């Protein structure tokens, strides 16, 4: 089947589709189409985690009892060490430290610094 001038209908459809895709790309950037495709793929995929994946979370009652970051950072380090010793291959840590670390040795260092400064005077 051919159109006027000997052009095949398939060629006209292909050119028309290319023009349509180009016009859509100008109206909607490819990043938006990429996000749309990704979101659709995530909705259609299975949400059952693999049995060898474990999520360890600090729940709201614990945070309410201890406060946000209610334990020292050395406890966080011990938790990570324990997970590593148990054979964890990957550890994703989403710790939140709102305040500067309270280093137990920092107070002693500050006192020694004050003593040394008083010796110079």
mmCIF file of N, CA and C in Angstrom:
data_model
loop_
_atom_site.group_PDB
_atom_site.id
_atom_site.type_symbol
_atom_site.label_atom_id
_atom_site.label_comp_id
_atom_site.label_asym_id
_atom_site.label_seq_id
_atom_site.Cartn_x
_atom_site.Cartn_y
_atom_site.Cartn_z
ATOM 1 N N UNK A 1 0.846 -1.158 0.000
ATOM 2 C CA UNK A 1 0.000 0.000 0.000
ATOM 3 C C UNK A 1 0.901 1.234 0.000
ATOM 4 N N UNK A 2 0.672 2.148 -0.855
ATOM 5 C CA UNK A 2 1.496 3.343 -0.935
ATOM 6 C C UNK A 2 0.632 4.582 -0.886
ATOM 7 N N UNK A 3 1.212 5.659 -0.407
ATOM 8 C CA UNK A 3 0.533 6.947 -0.382
ATOM 9 C C UNK A 3 0.946 7.736 -1.614
ATOM 10 N N UNK A 4 0.510 8.964 -1.715
ATOM 11 C CA UNK A 4 0.893 9.800 -2.865
ATOM 12 C C UNK A 4 2.404 9.940 -2.947
ATOM 13 N N UNK A 5 2.896 9.995 -4.122
ATOM 14 C CA UNK A 5 4.313 10.212 -4.336
ATOM 15 C C UNK A 5 5.145 8.961 -4.140
ATOM 16 N N UNK A 6 4.537 7.830 -3.960
ATOM 17 C CA UNK A 6 5.271 6.583 -3.851
ATOM 18 C C UNK A 6 5.786 6.273 -2.457
ATOM 19 N N UNK A 7 5.487 7.096 -1.464
ATOM 20 C CA UNK A 7 5.926 6.818 -0.097
ATOM 21 C C UNK A 7 5.118 5.665 0.466
ATOM 22 N N UNK A 8 5.768 4.799 1.117
ATOM 23 C CA UNK A 8 5.068 3.685 1.731
ATOM 24 C C UNK A 8 4.398 4.151 3.011
ATOM 25 N N UNK A 9 3.298 3.543 3.356
ATOM 26 C CA UNK A 9 2.554 3.893 4.562
ATOM 27 C C UNK A 9 3.401 3.629 5.810
ATOM 28 N N UNK A 10 4.226 2.606 5.766
ATOM 29 C CA UNK A 10 5.088 2.284 6.909
ATOM 30 C C UNK A 10 6.113 3.381 7.168
ATOM 31 N N UNK A 11 6.666 3.926 6.122
ATOM 32 C CA UNK A 11 7.650 5.003 6.266
ATOM 33 C C UNK A 11 6.979 6.228 6.854
ATOM 34 N N UNK A 12 5.777 6.549 6.387
ATOM 35 C CA UNK A 12 5.055 7.698 6.913
ATOM 36 C C UNK A 12 4.708 7.507 8.386
ATOM 37 N N UNK A 13 4.301 6.318 8.753
ATOM 38 C CA UNK A 13 3.999 6.036 10.157
ATOM 39 C C UNK A 13 5.253 6.146 11.021
ATOM 40 N N UNK A 14 6.377 5.642 10.522
ATOM 41 C CA UNK A 14 7.626 5.713 11.277
ATOM 42 C C UNK A 14 8.069 7.165 11.463
ATOM 43 N N UNK A 15 7.971 7.957 10.413
ATOM 44 C CA UNK A 15 8.345 9.362 10.508
ATOM 45 C C UNK A 15 7.394 10.087 11.458
ATOM 46 N N UNK A 16 6.109 9.785 11.361
ATOM 47 C CA UNK A 16 5.129 10.403 12.254
ATOM 48 C C UNK A 16 5.392 10.034 13.708
ATOM 49 N N UNK A 17 5.740 8.783 13.971
ATOM 50 C CA UNK A 17 6.044 8.340 15.332
ATOM 51 C C UNK A 17 7.305 9.031 15.847
ATOM 52 N N UNK A 18 8.305 9.193 14.986
ATOM 53 C CA UNK A 18 9.535 9.865 15.395
ATOM 54 C C UNK A 18 9.266 11.325 15.733
ATOM 55 N N UNK A 19 8.446 11.985 14.941
ATOM 56 C CA UNK A 19 8.094 13.384 15.207
ATOM 57 C C UNK A 19 7.326 13.479 16.523
ATOM 58 N N UNK A 20 6.414 12.528 16.771
ATOM 59 C CA UNK A 20 5.644 12.519 18.011
ATOM 60 C C UNK A 20 6.562 12.323 19.220
ATOM 61 N N UNK A 21 7.491 11.397 19.132
ATOM 62 C CA UNK A 21 8.429 11.161 20.232
ATOM 63 C C UNK A 21 9.289 12.400 20.471
ATOM 64 N N UNK A 22 9.741 13.044 19.414
ATOM 65 C CA UNK A 22 10.537 14.256 19.552
ATOM 66 C C UNK A 22 9.732 15.366 20.225
ATOM 67 N N UNK A 23 8.470 15.524 19.808
ATOM 68 C CA UNK A 23 7.615 16.561 20.404
ATOM 69 C C UNK A 23 7.366 16.271 21.883
ATOM 70 N N UNK A 24 7.138 14.999 22.221
ATOM 71 C CA UNK A 24 6.937 14.632 23.625
ATOM 72 C C UNK A 24 8.209 14.849 24.441
ATOM 73 N N UNK A 25 9.365 14.586 23.834
ATOM 74 C CA UNK A 25 10.632 14.775 24.536
ATOM 75 C C UNK A 25 10.857 16.242 24.858
ATOM 76 N N UNK A 26 10.382 17.134 23.981
ATOM 77 C CA UNK A 26 10.517 18.559 24.265
ATOM 78 C C UNK A 26 9.568 18.989 25.378
ATOM 79 N N UNK A 27 8.369 18.403 25.370
ATOM 80 C CA UNK A 27 7.372 18.771 26.372
ATOM 81 C C UNK A 27 7.681 18.132 27.725
ATOM 82 N N UNK A 28 8.110 16.881 27.708
ATOM 83 C CA UNK A 28 8.417 16.140 28.929
ATOM 84 C C UNK A 28 9.850 15.638 28.819
ATOM 85 N N UNK A 29 10.758 16.165 29.624
ATOM 86 C CA UNK A 29 12.154 15.708 29.528
ATOM 87 C C UNK A 29 12.262 14.202 29.780
ATOM 88 N N UNK A 30 13.303 13.617 29.228
ATOM 89 C CA UNK A 30 13.488 12.173 29.357
ATOM 90 C C UNK A 30 13.655 11.736 30.808
ATOM 91 N N UNK A 31 14.131 12.624 31.660
ATOM 92 C CA UNK A 31 14.267 12.239 33.062
ATOM 93 C C UNK A 31 12.898 11.954 33.677
ATOM 94 N N UNK A 32 11.893 12.719 33.276
ATOM 95 C CA UNK A 32 10.546 12.467 33.789
ATOM 96 C C UNK A 32 10.030 11.123 33.271
ATOM 97 N N UNK A 33 10.299 10.824 31.989
ATOM 98 C CA UNK A 33 9.886 9.526 31.447
ATOM 99 C C UNK A 33 10.644 8.390 32.125
ATOM 100 N N UNK A 34 11.922 8.626 32.416
ATOM 101 C CA UNK A 34 12.721 7.617 33.102
ATOM 102 C C UNK A 34 12.160 7.340 34.494
ATOM 103 N N UNK A 35 11.833 8.408 35.223
ATOM 104 C CA UNK A 35 11.250 8.229 36.557
ATOM 105 C C UNK A 35 9.907 7.516 36.492
ATOM 106 N N UNK A 36 9.116 7.865 35.503
ATOM 107 C CA UNK A 36 7.818 7.214 35.336
ATOM 108 C C UNK A 36 7.993 5.721 35.086
ATOM 109 N N UNK A 37 8.931 5.375 34.218
ATOM 110 C CA UNK A 37 9.201 3.962 33.935
ATOM 111 C C UNK A 37 9.735 3.227 35.153
ATOM 112 N N UNK A 38 10.620 3.876 35.903
ATOM 113 C CA UNK A 38 11.182 3.259 37.105
ATOM 114 C C UNK A 38 10.087 3.027 38.143
ATOM 115 N N UNK A 39 9.260 4.046 38.375
ATOM 116 C CA UNK A 39 8.172 3.909 39.350
ATOM 117 C C UNK A 39 7.214 2.797 38.952
ATOM 118 N N UNK A 40 6.890 2.719 37.671
ATOM 119 C CA UNK A 40 5.995 1.664 37.199
ATOM 120 C C UNK A 40 6.627 0.289 37.413
ATOM 121 N N UNK A 41 7.919 0.178 37.111
ATOM 122 C CA UNK A 41 8.616 -1.093 37.322
ATOM 123 C C UNK A 41 8.645 -1.496 38.782
ATOM 124 N N UNK A 42 8.848 -0.528 39.677
ATOM 125 C CA UNK A 42 8.863 -0.833 41.108
ATOM 126 C C UNK A 42 7.491 -1.281 41.599
ATOM 127 N N UNK A 43 6.439 -0.672 41.072
ATOM 128 C CA UNK A 43 5.090 -1.075 41.482
ATOM 129 C C UNK A 43 4.749 -2.480 41.001
ATOM 130 N N UNK A 44 5.255 -2.849 39.843
ATOM 131 C CA UNK A 44 4.936 -4.154 39.280
ATOM 132 C C UNK A 44 5.851 -5.261 39.788
ATOM 133 N N UNK A 45 6.960 -4.905 40.425
ATOM 134 C CA UNK A 45 7.896 -5.926 40.885
ATOM 135 C C UNK A 45 7.450 -6.512 42.221
ATOM 136 N N UNK A 46 8.059 -7.627 42.565
ATOM 137 C CA UNK A 46 7.759 -8.293 43.822
ATOM 138 C C UNK A 46 8.349 -7.514 44.982
ATOM 139 N N UNK A 47 7.647 -7.452 46.088
ATOM 140 C CA UNK A 47 8.139 -6.734 47.262
ATOM 141 C C UNK A 47 8.573 -7.696 48.367
ATOM 142 N N UNK A 48 8.682 -8.952 48.084
ATOM 143 C CA UNK A 48 9.105 -9.922 49.086
ATOM 144 C C UNK A 48 10.625 -9.915 49.170
ATOM 145 N N UNK A 49 11.190 -9.540 50.320
ATOM 146 C CA UNK A 49 12.651 -9.506 50.429
ATOM 147 C C UNK A 49 13.228 -10.913 50.473
ATOM 148 N N UNK A 50 14.461 -11.016 50.093
ATOM 149 C CA UNK A 50 15.155 -12.297 50.154
ATOM 150 C C UNK A 50 15.328 -12.695 51.620
ATOM 151 N N UNK A 51 15.285 -13.997 51.921
ATOM 152 C CA UNK A 51 15.379 -14.425 53.321
ATOM 153 C C UNK A 51 16.728 -14.115 53.973
ATOM 154 N N UNK A 52 17.773 -13.910 53.182
ATOM 155 C CA UNK A 52 19.069 -13.621 53.789
ATOM 156 C C UNK A 52 19.284 -12.138 54.073
ATOM 157 N N UNK A 53 18.266 -11.323 53.820
ATOM 158 C CA UNK A 53 18.350 -9.894 54.116
ATOM 159 C C UNK A 53 17.632 -9.616 55.435
ATOM 160 N N UNK A 54 18.327 -8.934 56.325
ATOM 161 C CA UNK A 54 17.761 -8.611 57.635
ATOM 162 C C UNK A 54 17.849 -7.101 57.834
ATOM 163 N N UNK A 55 16.753 -6.513 58.260
ATOM 164 C CA UNK A 55 16.735 -5.090 58.563
ATOM 165 C C UNK A 55 16.654 -4.942 60.076
ATOM 166 N N UNK A 56 17.624 -4.240 60.639
ATOM 167 C CA UNK A 56 17.637 -3.970 62.069
ATOM 168 C C UNK A 56 17.284 -2.496 62.230
ATOM 169 N N UNK A 57 16.224 -2.234 62.963
ATOM 170 C CA UNK A 57 15.770 -0.848 63.105
ATOM 171 C C UNK A 57 15.558 -0.526 64.581
ATOM 172 N N UNK A 58 15.754 0.728 64.899
ATOM 173 C CA UNK A 58 15.457 1.217 66.242
ATOM 174 C C UNK A 58 14.025 1.738 66.190
ATOM 175 N N UNK A 59 13.147 1.155 66.991
ATOM 176 C CA UNK A 59 11.729 1.514 66.910
ATOM 177 C C UNK A 59 11.410 2.759 67.740
ATOM 178 N N UNK A 60 10.211 3.271 67.547
ATOM 179 C CA UNK A 60 9.779 4.498 68.224
ATOM 180 C C UNK A 60 9.784 4.375 69.755
ATOM 181 N N UNK A 61 9.321 3.247 70.342
ATOM 182 C CA UNK A 61 9.386 3.149 71.811
ATOM 183 C C UNK A 61 10.815 3.247 72.355
ATOM 184 N N UNK A 62 11.773 2.682 71.645
ATOM 185 C CA UNK A 62 13.165 2.770 72.093
ATOM 186 C C UNK A 62 13.656 4.207 72.027
ATOM 187 N N UNK A 63 13.328 4.894 70.929
ATOM 188 C CA UNK A 63 13.731 6.293 70.795
ATOM 189 C C UNK A 63 13.069 7.141 71.875
ATOM 190 N N UNK A 64 11.780 6.831 72.171
ATOM 191 C CA UNK A 64 11.085 7.588 73.214
ATOM 192 C C UNK A 64 11.721 7.355 74.580
ATOM 193 N N UNK A 65 12.198 6.130 74.829
ATOM 194 C CA UNK A 65 12.804 5.800 76.115
ATOM 195 C C UNK A 65 14.209 6.399 76.245
ATOM 196 N N UNK A 66 15.024 6.264 75.207
ATOM 197 C CA UNK A 66 16.413 6.702 75.286
ATOM 198 C C UNK A 66 16.641 8.101 74.729
ATOM 199 N N UNK A 67 15.681 8.601 73.976
ATOM 200 C CA UNK A 67 15.854 9.887 73.314
ATOM 201 C C UNK A 67 16.582 9.685 72.000
ATOM 202 N N UNK A 68 16.513 10.672 71.109
ATOM 203 C CA UNK A 68 17.211 10.520 69.828
ATOM 204 C C UNK A 68 18.715 10.486 70.055
ATOM 205 N N UNK A 69 19.316 9.411 69.647
ATOM 206 C CA UNK A 69 20.749 9.262 69.885
ATOM 207 C C UNK A 69 21.055 9.154 71.362
ATOM 208 N N UNK A 70 20.189 8.438 72.104
ATOM 209 C CA UNK A 70 20.312 8.357 73.544
ATOM 210 C C UNK A 70 21.424 7.457 74.016
ATOM 211 N N UNK A 71 22.220 6.930 73.155
ATOM 212 C CA UNK A 71 23.339 6.086 73.551
ATOM 213 C C UNK A 71 24.594 6.663 72.906
ATOM 214 N N UNK A 72 25.730 6.249 73.395
ATOM 215 C CA UNK A 72 26.976 6.804 72.867
ATOM 216 C C UNK A 72 27.291 6.179 71.510
ATOM 217 N N UNK A 73 28.136 6.837 70.798
ATOM 218 C CA UNK A 73 28.509 6.350 69.469
ATOM 219 C C UNK A 73 29.333 5.074 69.560
ATOM 220 N N UNK A 74 29.931 4.825 70.713
ATOM 221 C CA UNK A 74 30.678 3.580 70.858
ATOM 222 C C UNK A 74 29.722 2.391 70.842
ATOM 223 N N UNK A 75 28.486 2.579 71.304
ATOM 224 C CA UNK A 75 27.496 1.495 71.233
ATOM 225 C C UNK A 75 27.125 1.242 69.780
ATOM 226 N N UNK A 76 26.972 2.314 68.991
ATOM 227 C CA UNK A 76 26.723 2.140 67.557
ATOM 228 C C UNK A 76 27.861 1.346 66.922
ATOM 229 N N UNK A 77 29.096 1.668 67.300
ATOM 230 C CA UNK A 77 30.247 0.955 66.752
ATOM 231 C C UNK A 77 30.227 -0.511 67.173
ATOM 232 N N UNK A 78 29.825 -0.788 68.424
ATOM 233 C CA UNK A 78 29.731 -2.183 68.881
ATOM 234 C C UNK A 78 28.671 -2.951 68.101
ATOM 235 N N UNK A 79 27.551 -2.284 67.792
ATOM 236 C CA UNK A 79 26.495 -2.939 67.008
ATOM 237 C C UNK A 79 27.029 -3.304 65.625
ATOM 238 N N UNK A 80 27.735 -2.374 65.007
ATOM 239 C CA UNK A 80 28.292 -2.643 63.672
ATOM 240 C C UNK A 80 29.333 -3.751 63.745
ATOM 241 N N UNK A 81 30.168 -3.736 64.784
ATOM 242 C CA UNK A 81 31.151 -4.815 64.965
ATOM 243 C C UNK A 81 30.465 -6.162 65.141
ATOM 244 N N UNK A 82 29.373 -6.201 65.901
ATOM 245 C CA UNK A 82 28.640 -7.455 66.121
ATOM 246 C C UNK A 82 28.030 -7.966 64.820
ATOM 247 N N UNK A 83 27.466 -7.070 64.033
ATOM 248 C CA UNK A 83 26.895 -7.482 62.747
ATOM 249 C C UNK A 83 27.975 -8.017 61.817
ATOM 250 N N UNK A 84 29.126 -7.366 61.824
ATOM 251 C CA UNK A 84 30.238 -7.820 60.995
ATOM 252 C C UNK A 84 30.743 -9.188 61.448
ATOM 253 N N UNK A 85 30.858 -9.371 62.754
ATOM 254 C CA UNK A 85 31.318 -10.657 63.293
ATOM 255 C C UNK A 85 30.323 -11.769 62.999
ATOM 256 N N UNK A 86 29.036 -11.414 62.864
ATOM 257 C CA UNK A 86 28.013 -12.417 62.568
ATOM 258 C C UNK A 86 28.008 -12.803 61.095
ATOM 259 N N UNK A 87 28.844 -12.144 60.291
ATOM 260 C CA UNK A 87 28.967 -12.519 58.890
ATOM 261 C C UNK A 87 28.248 -11.604 57.922
ATOM 262 N N UNK A 88 27.848 -10.434 58.363
ATOM 263 C CA UNK A 88 27.168 -9.505 57.456
ATOM 264 C C UNK A 88 28.129 -9.087 56.352
ATOM 265 N N UNK A 89 27.687 -9.218 55.114
ATOM 266 C CA UNK A 89 28.524 -8.841 53.982
ATOM 267 C C UNK A 89 28.387 -7.353 53.661
ATOM 268 N N UNK A 90 27.207 -6.802 53.894
ATOM 269 C CA UNK A 90 26.961 -5.376 53.652
ATOM 270 C C UNK A 90 26.180 -4.824 54.836
ATOM 271 N N UNK A 91 26.598 -3.673 55.332
ATOM 272 C CA UNK A 91 25.884 -3.013 56.417
ATOM 273 C C UNK A 91 25.579 -1.595 55.951
ATOM 274 N N UNK A 92 24.306 -1.282 55.847
ATOM 275 C CA UNK A 92 23.891 0.075 55.526
ATOM 276 C C UNK A 92 23.481 0.742 56.827
ATOM 277 N N UNK A 93 24.148 1.817 57.180
ATOM 278 C CA UNK A 93 23.904 2.442 58.468
ATOM 279 C C UNK A 93 23.354 3.841 58.244
ATOM 280 N N UNK A 94 22.174 4.090 58.774
ATOM 281 C CA UNK A 94 21.542 5.404 58.620
ATOM 282 C C UNK A 94 21.474 6.073 59.981
ATOM 283 N N UNK A 95 22.607 6.254 60.590
ATOM 284 C CA UNK A 95 22.659 6.875 61.901
ATOM 285 C C UNK A 95 22.465 8.373 61.806
ATOM 286 N N UNK A 96 21.850 8.930 62.822
ATOM 287 C CA UNK A 96 21.628 10.367 62.880
ATOM 288 C C UNK A 96 22.263 10.888 64.147
ATOM 289 N N UNK A 97 23.230 11.766 63.993
ATOM 290 C CA UNK A 97 23.938 12.316 65.137
ATOM 291 C C UNK A 97 23.687 13.818 65.183
ATOM 292 N N UNK A 98 22.665 14.251 65.937
ATOM 293 C CA UNK A 98 22.331 15.679 65.929
ATOM 294 C C UNK A 98 23.351 16.550 66.658
ATOM 295 N N UNK A 99 24.057 15.999 67.615
ATOM 296 C CA UNK A 99 25.005 16.787 68.399
ATOM 297 C C UNK A 99 26.419 16.295 68.146
ATOM 298 N N UNK A 100 27.366 17.095 68.524
ATOM 299 C CA UNK A 100 28.760 16.688 68.429
ATOM 300 C C UNK A 100 29.003 15.508 69.376
ATOM 301 N N UNK A 101 29.936 14.684 69.002
ATOM 302 C CA UNK A 101 30.239 13.508 69.816
ATOM 303 C C UNK A 101 30.826 13.937 71.154
ATOM 304 N N UNK A 102 30.351 13.308 72.200
ATOM 305 C CA UNK A 102 30.894 13.569 73.539
ATOM 306 C C UNK A 102 31.971 12.517 73.793
ATOM 307 N N UNK A 103 33.205 12.915 73.585
ATOM 308 C CA UNK A 103 34.315 11.996 73.765
ATOM 309 C C UNK A 103 34.724 12.013 75.228
ATOM 310 N N UNK A 104 34.703 10.840 75.891
ATOM 311 C CA UNK A 104 35.056 10.825 77.314
ATOM 312 C C UNK A 104 36.467 11.345 77.585
ATOM 313 N N UNK A 105 37.374 11.155 76.653
ATOM 314 C CA UNK A 105 38.751 11.593 76.870
ATOM 315 C C UNK A 105 38.925 13.084 76.613
ATOM 316 N N UNK A 106 37.969 13.706 75.922
ATOM 317 C CA UNK A 106 38.123 15.123 75.583
ATOM 318 C C UNK A 106 38.185 15.992 76.827
ATOM 319 N N UNK A 107 37.397 15.671 77.837
ATOM 320 C CA UNK A 107 37.405 16.463 79.070
ATOM 321 C C UNK A 107 38.774 16.389 79.742
ATOM 322 N N UNK A 108 39.354 15.203 79.779
ATOM 323 C CA UNK A 108 40.676 15.052 80.394
ATOM 324 C C UNK A 108 41.735 15.813 79.609
ATOM 325 N N UNK A 109 41.651 15.757 78.290
ATOM 326 C CA UNK A 109 42.612 16.483 77.455
ATOM 327 C C UNK A 109 42.471 17.987 77.691
ATOM 328 N N UNK A 110 41.248 18.474 77.809
ATOM 329 C CA UNK A 110 41.033 19.900 78.066
ATOM 330 C C UNK A 110 41.610 20.310 79.428
ATOM 331 N N UNK A 111 41.449 19.445 80.427
ATOM 332 C CA UNK A 111 42.021 19.754 81.746
ATOM 333 C C UNK A 111 43.545 19.785 81.692
ATOM 334 N N UNK A 112 44.145 18.811 80.996
ATOM 335 C CA UNK A 112 45.607 18.795 80.854
ATOM 336 C C UNK A 112 46.090 20.029 80.100
ATOM 337 N N UNK A 113 45.344 20.421 79.087
ATOM 338 C CA UNK A 113 45.699 21.616 78.329
ATOM 339 C C UNK A 113 45.676 22.850 79.228
ATOM 340 N N UNK A 114 44.673 22.939 80.079
ATOM 341 C CA UNK A 114 44.589 24.074 81.010
ATOM 342 C C UNK A 114 45.758 24.063 81.985
ATOM 343 N N UNK A 115 46.146 22.875 82.443
ATOM 344 C CA UNK A 115 47.289 22.771 83.362
ATOM 345 C C UNK A 115 48.562 23.227 82.667
ATOM 346 N N UNK A 116 48.803 22.765 81.432
ATOM 347 C CA UNK A 116 50.008 23.154 80.709
ATOM 348 C C UNK A 116 50.030 24.657 80.413
ATOM 349 N N UNK A 117 48.875 25.210 80.106
ATOM 350 C CA UNK A 117 48.819 26.658 79.832
ATOM 351 C C UNK A 117 49.117 27.453 81.110
ATOM 352 N N UNK A 118 48.667 26.942 82.264
ATOM 353 C CA UNK A 118 48.949 27.640 83.523
ATOM 354 C C UNK A 118 50.422 27.556 83.874
ATOM 355 N N UNK A 119 51.119 26.529 83.437
ATOM 356 C CA UNK A 119 52.553 26.403 83.708
ATOM 357 C C UNK A 119 53.347 27.437 82.918
ATOM 358 N N UNK A 120 52.866 27.782 81.715
ATOM 359 C CA UNK A 120 53.562 28.784 80.896
ATOM 360 C C UNK A 120 53.440 30.188 81.494
ATOM 361 N N UNK A 121 52.371 30.432 82.217
ATOM 362 C CA UNK A 121 52.116 31.788 82.723
ATOM 363 C C UNK A 121 52.970 32.157 83.899
#
